[in-house]
Coordinates of C-alpha atoms in Angstrom, one line a residue:
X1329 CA 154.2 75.0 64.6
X1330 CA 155.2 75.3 60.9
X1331 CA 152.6 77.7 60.1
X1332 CA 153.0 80.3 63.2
X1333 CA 156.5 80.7 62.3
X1334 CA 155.7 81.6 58.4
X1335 CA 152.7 83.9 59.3
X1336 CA 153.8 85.2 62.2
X1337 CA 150.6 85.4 64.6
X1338 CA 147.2 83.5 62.5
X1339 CA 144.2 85.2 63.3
X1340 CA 142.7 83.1 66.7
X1341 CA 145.8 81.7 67.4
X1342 CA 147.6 82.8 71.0
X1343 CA 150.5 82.0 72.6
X1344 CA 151.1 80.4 76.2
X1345 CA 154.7 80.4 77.0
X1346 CA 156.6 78.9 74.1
X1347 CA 153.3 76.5 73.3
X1348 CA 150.9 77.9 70.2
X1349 CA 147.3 77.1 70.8
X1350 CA 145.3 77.3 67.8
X1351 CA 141.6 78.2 67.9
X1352 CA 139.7 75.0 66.5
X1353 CA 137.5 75.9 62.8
X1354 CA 135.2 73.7 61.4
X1355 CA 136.9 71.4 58.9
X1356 CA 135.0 71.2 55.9
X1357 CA 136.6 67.8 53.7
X1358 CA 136.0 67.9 50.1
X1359 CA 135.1 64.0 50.9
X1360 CA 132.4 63.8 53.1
X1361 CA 133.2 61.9 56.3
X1362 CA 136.4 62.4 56.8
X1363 CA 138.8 61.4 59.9
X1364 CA 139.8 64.9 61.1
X1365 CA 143.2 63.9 61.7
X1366 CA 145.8 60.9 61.4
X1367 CA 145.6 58.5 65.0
X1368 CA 148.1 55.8 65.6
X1369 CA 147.1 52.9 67.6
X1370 CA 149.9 50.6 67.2
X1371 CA 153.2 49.8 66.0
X1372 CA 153.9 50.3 61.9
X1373 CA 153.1 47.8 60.4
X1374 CA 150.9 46.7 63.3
X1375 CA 150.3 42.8 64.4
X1376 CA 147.9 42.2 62.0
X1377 CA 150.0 43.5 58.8
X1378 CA 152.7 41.4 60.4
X1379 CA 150.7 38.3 60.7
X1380 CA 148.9 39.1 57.0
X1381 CA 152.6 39.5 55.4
X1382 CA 153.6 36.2 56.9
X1383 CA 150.6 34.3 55.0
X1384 CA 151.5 36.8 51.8
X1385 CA 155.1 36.4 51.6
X1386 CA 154.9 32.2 51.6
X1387 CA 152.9 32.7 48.6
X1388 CA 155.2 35.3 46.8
X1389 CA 158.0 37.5 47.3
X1390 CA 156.6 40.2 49.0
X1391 CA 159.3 42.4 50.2
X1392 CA 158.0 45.7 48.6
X1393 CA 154.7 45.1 51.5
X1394 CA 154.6 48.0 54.2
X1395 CA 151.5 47.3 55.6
X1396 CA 147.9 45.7 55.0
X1397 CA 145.1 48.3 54.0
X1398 CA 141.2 48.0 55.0
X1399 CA 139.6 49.4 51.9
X1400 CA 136.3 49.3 53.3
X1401 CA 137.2 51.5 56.1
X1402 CA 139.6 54.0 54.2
X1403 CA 138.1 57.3 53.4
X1404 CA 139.0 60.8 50.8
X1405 CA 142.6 60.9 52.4
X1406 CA 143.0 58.9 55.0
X1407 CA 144.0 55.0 54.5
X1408 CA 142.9 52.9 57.3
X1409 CA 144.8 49.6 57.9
X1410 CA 143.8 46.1 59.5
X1411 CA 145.1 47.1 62.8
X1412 CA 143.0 50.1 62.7
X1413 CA 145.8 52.6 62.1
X1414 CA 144.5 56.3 60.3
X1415 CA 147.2 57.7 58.2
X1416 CA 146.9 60.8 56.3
X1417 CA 148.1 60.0 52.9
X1418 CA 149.9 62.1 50.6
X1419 CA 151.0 58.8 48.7
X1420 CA 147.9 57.5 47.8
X1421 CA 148.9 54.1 46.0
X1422 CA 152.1 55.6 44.2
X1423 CA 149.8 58.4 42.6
X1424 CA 146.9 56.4 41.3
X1425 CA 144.4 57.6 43.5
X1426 CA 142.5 60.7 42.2
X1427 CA 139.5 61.9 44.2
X1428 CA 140.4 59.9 47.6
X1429 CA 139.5 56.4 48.8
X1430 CA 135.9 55.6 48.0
X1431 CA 134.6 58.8 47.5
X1432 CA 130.7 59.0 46.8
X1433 CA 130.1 60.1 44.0
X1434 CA 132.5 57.0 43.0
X1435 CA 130.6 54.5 45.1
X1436 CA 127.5 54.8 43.0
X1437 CA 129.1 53.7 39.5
X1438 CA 127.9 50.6 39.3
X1439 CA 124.5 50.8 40.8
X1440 CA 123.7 51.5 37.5
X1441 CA 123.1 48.1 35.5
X1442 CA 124.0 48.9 31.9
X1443 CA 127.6 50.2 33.5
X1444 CA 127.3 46.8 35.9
X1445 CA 127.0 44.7 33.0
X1446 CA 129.9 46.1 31.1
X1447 CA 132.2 45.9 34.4
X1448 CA 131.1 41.7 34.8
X1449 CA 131.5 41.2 30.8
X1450 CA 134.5 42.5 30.2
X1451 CA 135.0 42.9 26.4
X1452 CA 137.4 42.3 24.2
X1453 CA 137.0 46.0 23.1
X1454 CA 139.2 45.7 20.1
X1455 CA 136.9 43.2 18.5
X1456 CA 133.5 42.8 20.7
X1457 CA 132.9 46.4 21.8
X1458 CA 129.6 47.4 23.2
X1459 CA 127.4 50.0 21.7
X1460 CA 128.8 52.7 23.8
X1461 CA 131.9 52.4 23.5
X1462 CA 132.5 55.2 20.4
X1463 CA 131.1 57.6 22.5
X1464 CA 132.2 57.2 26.0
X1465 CA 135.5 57.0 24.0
X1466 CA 134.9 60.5 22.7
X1467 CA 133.0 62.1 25.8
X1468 CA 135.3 61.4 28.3
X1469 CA 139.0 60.9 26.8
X1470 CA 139.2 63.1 23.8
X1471 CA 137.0 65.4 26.3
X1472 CA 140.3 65.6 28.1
X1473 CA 142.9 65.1 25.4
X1474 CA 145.8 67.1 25.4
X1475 CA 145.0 68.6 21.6
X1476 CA 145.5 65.0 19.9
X1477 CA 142.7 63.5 17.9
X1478 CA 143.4 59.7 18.5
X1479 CA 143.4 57.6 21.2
X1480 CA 144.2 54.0 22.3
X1481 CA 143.1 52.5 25.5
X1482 CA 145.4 50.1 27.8
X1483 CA 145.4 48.4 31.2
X1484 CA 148.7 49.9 33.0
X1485 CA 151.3 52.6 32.4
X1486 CA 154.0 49.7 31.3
X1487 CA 151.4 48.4 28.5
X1488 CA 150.6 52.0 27.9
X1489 CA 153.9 52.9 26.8
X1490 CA 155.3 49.4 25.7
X1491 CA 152.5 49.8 23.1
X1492 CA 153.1 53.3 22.0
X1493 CA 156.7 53.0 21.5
X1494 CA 155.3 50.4 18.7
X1495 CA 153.4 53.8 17.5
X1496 CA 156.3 55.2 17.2
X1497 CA 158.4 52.9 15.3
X1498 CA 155.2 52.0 12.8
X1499 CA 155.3 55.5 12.2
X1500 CA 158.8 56.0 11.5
X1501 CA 159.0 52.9 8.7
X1502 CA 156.1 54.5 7.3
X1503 CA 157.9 57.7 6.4
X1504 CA 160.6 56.2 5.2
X1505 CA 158.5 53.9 2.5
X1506 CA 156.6 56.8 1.7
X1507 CA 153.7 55.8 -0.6
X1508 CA 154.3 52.2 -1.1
X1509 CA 152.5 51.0 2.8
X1510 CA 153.0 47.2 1.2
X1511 CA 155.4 44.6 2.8
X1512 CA 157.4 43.0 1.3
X1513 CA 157.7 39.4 1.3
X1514 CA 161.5 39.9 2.7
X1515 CA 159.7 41.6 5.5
X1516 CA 157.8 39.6 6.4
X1517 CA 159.5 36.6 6.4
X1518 CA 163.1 38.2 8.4
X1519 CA 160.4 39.3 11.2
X1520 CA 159.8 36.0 12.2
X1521 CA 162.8 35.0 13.1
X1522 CA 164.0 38.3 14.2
X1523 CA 166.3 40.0 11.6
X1524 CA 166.0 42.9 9.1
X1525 CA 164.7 44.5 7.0
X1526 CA 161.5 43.6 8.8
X1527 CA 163.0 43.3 12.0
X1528 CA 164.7 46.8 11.8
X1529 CA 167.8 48.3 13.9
X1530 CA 165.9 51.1 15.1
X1531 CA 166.4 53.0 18.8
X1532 CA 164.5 55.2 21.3
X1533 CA 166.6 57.9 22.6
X1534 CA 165.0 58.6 26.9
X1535 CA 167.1 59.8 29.7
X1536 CA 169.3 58.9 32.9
X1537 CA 167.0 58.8 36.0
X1538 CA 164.0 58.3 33.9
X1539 CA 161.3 55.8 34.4
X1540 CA 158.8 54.3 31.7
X1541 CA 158.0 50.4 32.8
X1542 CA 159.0 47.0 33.3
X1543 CA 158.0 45.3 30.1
X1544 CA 161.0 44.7 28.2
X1545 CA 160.6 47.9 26.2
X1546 CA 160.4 50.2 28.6
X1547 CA 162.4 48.7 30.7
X1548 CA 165.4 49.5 28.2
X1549 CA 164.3 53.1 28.4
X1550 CA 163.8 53.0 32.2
X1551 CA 167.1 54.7 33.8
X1552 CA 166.0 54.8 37.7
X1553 CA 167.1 51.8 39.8
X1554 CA 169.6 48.9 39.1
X1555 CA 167.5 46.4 40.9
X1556 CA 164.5 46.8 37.5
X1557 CA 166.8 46.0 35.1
X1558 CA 169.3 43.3 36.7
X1559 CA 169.6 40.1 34.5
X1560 CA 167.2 41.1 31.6
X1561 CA 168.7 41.4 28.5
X1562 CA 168.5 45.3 26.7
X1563 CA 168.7 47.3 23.6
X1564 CA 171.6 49.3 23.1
X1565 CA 169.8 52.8 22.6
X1566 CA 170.7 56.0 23.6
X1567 CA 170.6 57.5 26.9
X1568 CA 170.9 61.5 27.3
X1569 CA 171.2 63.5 30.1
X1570 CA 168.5 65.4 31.8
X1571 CA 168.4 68.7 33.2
X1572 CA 170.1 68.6 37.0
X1573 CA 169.3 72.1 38.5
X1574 CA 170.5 74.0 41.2
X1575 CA 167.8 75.3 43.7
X1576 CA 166.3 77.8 44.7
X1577 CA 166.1 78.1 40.9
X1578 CA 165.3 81.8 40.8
X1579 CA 168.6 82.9 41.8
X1580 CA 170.4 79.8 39.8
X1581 CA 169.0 80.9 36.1
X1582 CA 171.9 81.4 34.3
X1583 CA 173.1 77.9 35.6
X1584 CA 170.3 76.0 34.7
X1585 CA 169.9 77.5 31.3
X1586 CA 173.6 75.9 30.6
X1587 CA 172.6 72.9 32.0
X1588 CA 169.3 73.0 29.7
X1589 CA 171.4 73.7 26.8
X1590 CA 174.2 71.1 27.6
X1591 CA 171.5 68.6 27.8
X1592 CA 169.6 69.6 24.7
X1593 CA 173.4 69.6 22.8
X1594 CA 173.6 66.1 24.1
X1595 CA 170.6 65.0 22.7
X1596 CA 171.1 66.3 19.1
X1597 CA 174.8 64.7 19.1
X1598 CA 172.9 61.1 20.2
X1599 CA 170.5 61.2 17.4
X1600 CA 173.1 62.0 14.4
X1601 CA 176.0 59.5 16.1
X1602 CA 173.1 56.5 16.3
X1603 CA 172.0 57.6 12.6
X1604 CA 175.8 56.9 11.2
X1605 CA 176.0 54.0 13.5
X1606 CA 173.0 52.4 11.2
X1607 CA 171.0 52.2 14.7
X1608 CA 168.4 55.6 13.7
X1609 CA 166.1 56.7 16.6
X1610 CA 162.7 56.4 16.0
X1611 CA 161.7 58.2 18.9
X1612 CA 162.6 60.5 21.9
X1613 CA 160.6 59.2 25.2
X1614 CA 160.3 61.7 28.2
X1615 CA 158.7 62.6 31.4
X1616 CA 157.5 66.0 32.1
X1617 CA 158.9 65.5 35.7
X1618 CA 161.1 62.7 36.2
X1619 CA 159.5 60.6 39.2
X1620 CA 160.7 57.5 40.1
X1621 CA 164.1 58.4 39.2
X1622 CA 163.8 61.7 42.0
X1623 CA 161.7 64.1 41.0
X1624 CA 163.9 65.7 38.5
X1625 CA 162.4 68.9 37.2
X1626 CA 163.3 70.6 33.6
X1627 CA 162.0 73.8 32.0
X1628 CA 159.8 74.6 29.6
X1629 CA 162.7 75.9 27.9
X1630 CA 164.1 72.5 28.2
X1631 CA 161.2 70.8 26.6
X1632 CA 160.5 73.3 23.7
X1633 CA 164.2 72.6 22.8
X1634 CA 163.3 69.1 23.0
X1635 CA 160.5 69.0 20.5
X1636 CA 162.7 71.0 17.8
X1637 CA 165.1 68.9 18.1
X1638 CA 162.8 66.1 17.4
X1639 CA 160.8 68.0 14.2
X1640 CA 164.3 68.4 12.8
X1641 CA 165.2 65.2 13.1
X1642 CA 161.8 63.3 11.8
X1643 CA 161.5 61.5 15.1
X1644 CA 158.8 61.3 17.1
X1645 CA 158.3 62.9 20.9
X1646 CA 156.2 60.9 23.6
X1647 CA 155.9 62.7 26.9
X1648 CA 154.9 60.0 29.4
X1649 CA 152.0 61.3 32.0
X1650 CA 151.7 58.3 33.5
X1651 CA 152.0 59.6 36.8
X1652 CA 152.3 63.4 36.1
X1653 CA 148.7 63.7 34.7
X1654 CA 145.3 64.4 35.7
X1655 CA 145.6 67.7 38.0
X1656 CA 148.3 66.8 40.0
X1657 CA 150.1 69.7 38.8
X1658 CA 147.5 72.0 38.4
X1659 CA 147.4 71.5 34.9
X1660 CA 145.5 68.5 33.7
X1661 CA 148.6 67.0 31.8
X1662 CA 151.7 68.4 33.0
X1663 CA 153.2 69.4 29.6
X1664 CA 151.1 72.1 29.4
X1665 CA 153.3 74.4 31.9
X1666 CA 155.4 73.9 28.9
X1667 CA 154.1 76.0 26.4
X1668 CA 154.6 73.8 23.2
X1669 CA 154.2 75.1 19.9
X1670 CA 152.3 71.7 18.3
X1671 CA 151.1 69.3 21.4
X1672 CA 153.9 66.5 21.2
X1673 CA 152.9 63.1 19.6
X1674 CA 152.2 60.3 21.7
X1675 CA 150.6 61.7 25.3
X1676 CA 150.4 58.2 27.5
X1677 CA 148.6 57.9 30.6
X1678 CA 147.6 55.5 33.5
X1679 CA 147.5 55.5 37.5
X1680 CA 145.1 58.8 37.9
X1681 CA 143.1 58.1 34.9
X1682 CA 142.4 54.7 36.5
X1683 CA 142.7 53.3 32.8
X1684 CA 146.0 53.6 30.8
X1685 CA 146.4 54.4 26.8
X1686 CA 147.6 57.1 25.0
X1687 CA 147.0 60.0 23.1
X1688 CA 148.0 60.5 19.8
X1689 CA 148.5 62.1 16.4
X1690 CA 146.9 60.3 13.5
X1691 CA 150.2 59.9 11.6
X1692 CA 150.7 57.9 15.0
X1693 CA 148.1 55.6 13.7
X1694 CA 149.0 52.1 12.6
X1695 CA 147.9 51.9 9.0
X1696 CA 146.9 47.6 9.6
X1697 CA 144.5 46.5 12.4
X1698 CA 146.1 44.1 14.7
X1699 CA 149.4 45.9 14.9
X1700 CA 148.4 47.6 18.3
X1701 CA 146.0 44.9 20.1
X1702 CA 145.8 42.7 22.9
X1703 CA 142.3 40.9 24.5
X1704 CA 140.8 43.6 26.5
X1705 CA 142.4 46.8 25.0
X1706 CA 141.1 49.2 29.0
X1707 CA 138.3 48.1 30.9
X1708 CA 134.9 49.7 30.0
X1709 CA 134.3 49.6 33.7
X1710 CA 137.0 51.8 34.4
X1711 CA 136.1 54.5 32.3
X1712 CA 133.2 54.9 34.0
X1713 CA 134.8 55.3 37.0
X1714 CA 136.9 58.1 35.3
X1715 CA 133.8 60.0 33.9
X1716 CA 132.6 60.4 37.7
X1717 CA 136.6 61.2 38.6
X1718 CA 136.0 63.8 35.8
X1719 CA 132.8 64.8 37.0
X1720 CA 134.0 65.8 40.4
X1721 CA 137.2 67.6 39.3
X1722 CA 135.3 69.8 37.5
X1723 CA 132.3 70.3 39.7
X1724 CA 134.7 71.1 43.1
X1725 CA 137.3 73.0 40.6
X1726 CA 139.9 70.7 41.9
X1727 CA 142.5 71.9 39.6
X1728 CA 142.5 75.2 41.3
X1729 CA 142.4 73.4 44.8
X1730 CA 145.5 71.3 43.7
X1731 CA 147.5 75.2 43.2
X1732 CA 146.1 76.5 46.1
X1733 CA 146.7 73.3 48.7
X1734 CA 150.4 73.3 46.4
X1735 CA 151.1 76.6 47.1
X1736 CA 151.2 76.3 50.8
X1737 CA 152.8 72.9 50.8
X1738 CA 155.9 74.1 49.1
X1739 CA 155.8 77.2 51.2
X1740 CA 155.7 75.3 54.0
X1741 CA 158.7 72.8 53.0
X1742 CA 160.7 75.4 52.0
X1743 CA 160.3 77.3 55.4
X1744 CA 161.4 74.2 56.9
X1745 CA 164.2 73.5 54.5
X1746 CA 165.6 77.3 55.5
X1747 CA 165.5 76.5 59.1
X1748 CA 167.3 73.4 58.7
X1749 CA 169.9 73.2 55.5
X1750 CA 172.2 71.2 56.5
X1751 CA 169.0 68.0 56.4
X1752 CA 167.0 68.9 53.5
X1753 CA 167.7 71.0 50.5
X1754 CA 166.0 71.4 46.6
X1755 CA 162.3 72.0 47.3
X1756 CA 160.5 71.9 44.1
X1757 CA 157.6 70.8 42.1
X1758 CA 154.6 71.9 40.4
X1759 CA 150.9 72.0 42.1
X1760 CA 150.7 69.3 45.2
X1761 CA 153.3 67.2 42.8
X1762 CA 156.1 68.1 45.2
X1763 CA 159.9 66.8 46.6
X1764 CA 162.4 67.6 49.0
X1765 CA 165.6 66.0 49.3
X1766 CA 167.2 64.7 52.0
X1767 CA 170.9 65.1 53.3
X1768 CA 171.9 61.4 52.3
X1769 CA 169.7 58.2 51.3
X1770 CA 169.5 57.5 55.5
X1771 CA 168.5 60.4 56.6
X1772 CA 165.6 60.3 53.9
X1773 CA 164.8 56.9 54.9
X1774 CA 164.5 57.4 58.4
X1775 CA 161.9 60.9 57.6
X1776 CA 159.7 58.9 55.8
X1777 CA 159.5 56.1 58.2
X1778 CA 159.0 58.3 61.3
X1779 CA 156.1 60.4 58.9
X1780 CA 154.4 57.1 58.7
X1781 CA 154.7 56.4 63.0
X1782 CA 153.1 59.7 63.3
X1783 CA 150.4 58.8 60.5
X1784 CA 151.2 60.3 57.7
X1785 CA 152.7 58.5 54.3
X1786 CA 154.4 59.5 51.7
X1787 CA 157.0 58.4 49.3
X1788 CA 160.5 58.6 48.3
X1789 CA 162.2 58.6 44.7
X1790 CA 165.8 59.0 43.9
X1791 CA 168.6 58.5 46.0
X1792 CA 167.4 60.9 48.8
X1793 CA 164.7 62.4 47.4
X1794 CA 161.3 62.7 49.5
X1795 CA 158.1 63.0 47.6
X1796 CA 154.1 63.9 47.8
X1797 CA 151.8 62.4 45.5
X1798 CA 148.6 63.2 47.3
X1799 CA 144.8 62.6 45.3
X1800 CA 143.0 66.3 44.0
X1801 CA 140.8 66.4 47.3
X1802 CA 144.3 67.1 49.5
X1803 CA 143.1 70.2 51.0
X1804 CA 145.0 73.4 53.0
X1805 CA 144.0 71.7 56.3
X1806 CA 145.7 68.3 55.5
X1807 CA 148.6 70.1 54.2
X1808 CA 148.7 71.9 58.1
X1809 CA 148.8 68.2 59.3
X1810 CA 151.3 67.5 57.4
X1811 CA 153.8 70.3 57.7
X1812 CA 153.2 70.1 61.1
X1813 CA 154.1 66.3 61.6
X1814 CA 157.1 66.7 59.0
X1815 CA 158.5 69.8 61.0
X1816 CA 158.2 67.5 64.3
X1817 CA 160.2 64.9 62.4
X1818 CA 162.9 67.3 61.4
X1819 CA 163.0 68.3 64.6
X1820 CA 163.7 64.3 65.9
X1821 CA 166.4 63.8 63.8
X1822 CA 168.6 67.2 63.4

């Protein structure tokens, strides 16, 4: 096993021949009644997925379907499915899933009725709000904003940032008319049927690989896989570079500080070039850690660089945490590994948070009501969910869990990358917010399907890239489980 080989002999461990036996310890789960490890009872996806994605797929396309959950059964981190399979999941629904399926403390939520009541209603918070909601706006996201005053609330990570990058253009016309916040009646006439002045050639400036939506916005700014973008017409904005390092990066440094600053240079020469091509950017859009698009990793270096650049330009700097936020890298927002001098403008948010929005400064602020609104504006219900989520995190000190469960999962990959080079390579990440990469995009593909025959899920990203996304509760003894089942793997297809 994985871990006998990094530690040499554990305490109550003994050897019988080549075989490691393991003395059994209690198993203490941060969620109460959990499976104490991963069981297989079928083929994946099992007869009943097969039969379930059959009814599914004549009512949609439904080609992205694995397999067919039972979220009644499913428990802290271990999905269940309808044929009864356990997996251990270091997935957990793309990274949305924060304190583990139906955890307690969660389960109780809406035994309360006032809470109840909001989650039937449903308000149309931007003009109906209930009494509340100032406050639970205050106590629980500005209780966890990263150092910005403001913030809106949305559905999803798309809307989240599809509705910021309006911030950001708002805020960059405003600037440039200075006092006079009026519009014109040229404005406002040329806006309706698409054409400046109130229609204006303004661009984002984001990055190859990355990944910020679907909505037609984003999806201009979203760099990751051909098949989001074919056939929907685009914006012609600027697309830079982002930081591709060599690994291990302790012995690459001077490398990947010329990478960094080739990048950075890169930037800089987009943002003049689309400012004489009458085509300014408005705005530079970013991920802390570039997920979708493979896990791509910068520096803080990197990013410090990034916000001058954008001071000295007048632009504005969103940092999408859509998936990065909320612990999983030991931080609550992962920007904060990066040391900024100010905290950038726009913060957005979704998938852990379990409602999306953004953070942001108040020159970020649309000076008109209406200019940032749809019906329901987040879910009262779910930010009631999120104060428990919150709750928990800091009652179990699950940021300090997530660094020390982290710490021996990237240990642990890396042992096995040493043994084996020549199939996986690149181990890196922050907290339990980890990747590997795989030889080739076949090799990566076959890994993470055999991980799931032996019960355990987890994703991939990139061209070859493997990744964890599993929820704060992911404790050292799942990460034996799965170090173990992915060093079996390895050792099926070398």
């Amino acid at each position: 096993m994985w871990f006998c080989k990094l530690n040499g002999a554990l305490k109550g461990a003994s050897k019988t021949g080549t075989k490691t036996i393991l003395a059994r310890r209690p198993i203490t789960s941060l969620v109460p009644g959990e499976p104490n490890e991963p069981k297989i009872l079928t083929d994946v996806p099992g007869p009943v997925s097969k039969a379930l994605f059959e009814k599914l797929n004549s009512i949609n396309q439904s080609g992205s379907v694995q397999l067919f959950a039972n979220y009644d059964k499913s428990i802290g981190n271990y999905l269940i499915d309808v044929d009864n399979n356990v997996f251990l999941d270091a997935f957990t629904q793309i990274s949305s899933v924060p304190i583990g399926y139906n955890h307690p403390d969660l389960l109780t939520v809406f035994q309360d009725d006032h809470k109840l009541r909001a989650l039937i209603n449903r308000p149309a918070t931007g003009v109906f709000p209930g009494h509340d909601w100032p406050e639970k706006l205050r106590s629980i996201l500005l209780n966890v904003s990263p150092g910005l005053p403001q913030v809106m609330t949305m559905m999803c990570g798309s809307c989240s940032n599809e509705n910021a990058y309006k911030a950001l253009f708002f805020s960059y016309r405003n600037r440039q008319r200075g006092e006079n916040v009026d519009f014109t009646e040229l404005e406002s006439s040329s806006c309706m049927i698409n054409r400046p002045p109130g229609a204006p050639q303004l661009s984002l400036l984001s990055f190859h690989g990355a990944f910020h939506g679907r909505t037609m916005a984003t999806l201009a700014t979203t760099h990751s896989k051909p098949i989001h973008k074919l056939d929907v017409p685009s914006f012609n904005w600027p697309i830079a570079h982002f930081p591709r390092y060599k690994y291990p990066l302790e012995d690459n440094t001077r490398e990947n500080h010329a990478e960094d600053d080739k990048c950075l240079e890169e930037v800089e020469d987009l943002i003049v070039q689309y400012g004489k091509n009458e085509n300014p950017v408005a705005g530079i859009v970013v991920e802390p850690i570039q997920s979708e698009g493979g896990d791509n990793e910068a520096s803080p270096r990197f990013f410090q660089g990034i916000q001058q650049i954008a001071k000295r330009h007048g632009v504005g700097l969103l940092i999408d945490e859509v998936q990065t936020g909320v612990g999983a890298t030991g931080k609550m927002w992962c920007h904060e590994h990066f040391n900024l001098e100010s905290p950038p403008d726009i913060v957005t948010f979704s998938k852990k948070m379990l409602t999306g929005g953004f953070f942001h400064s108040l020159d970020m602020r649309p000076k008109q009501p209406y200019r940032i609104f749809n019906t329901w504006l987040g879910d009262p219900g779910k930010l009631y969910l999120l104060e428990a989520v919150l709750n928990v995190i800091k009652q179990q000190n699950l940021l300090d869990q997530v660094l020390r469960t982290g710490s021996k999962l990237k240990l642990g990959i890396a042992t096995i990358e040493k043994e084996h080079p020549d199939l996986l390579n690149s181990t890196r990440g922050r907290g339990t917010f980890l990747a590997v990469n795989a030889a080739d995009t076949e090799l990566r593909d076959k890994i993470v399907a055999k991980l799931k025959l032996k019960g355990v899920i987890v994703g991939s990203c990139g061209d070859h890239s493997i990744r964890l996304r599993p929820s704060l509760t992911f404790q050292e003894h799942h990460a034996d489980i799965l170090l173990d089942k992915l060093q079996q793997t390895i050792n099926e297809v070398k």
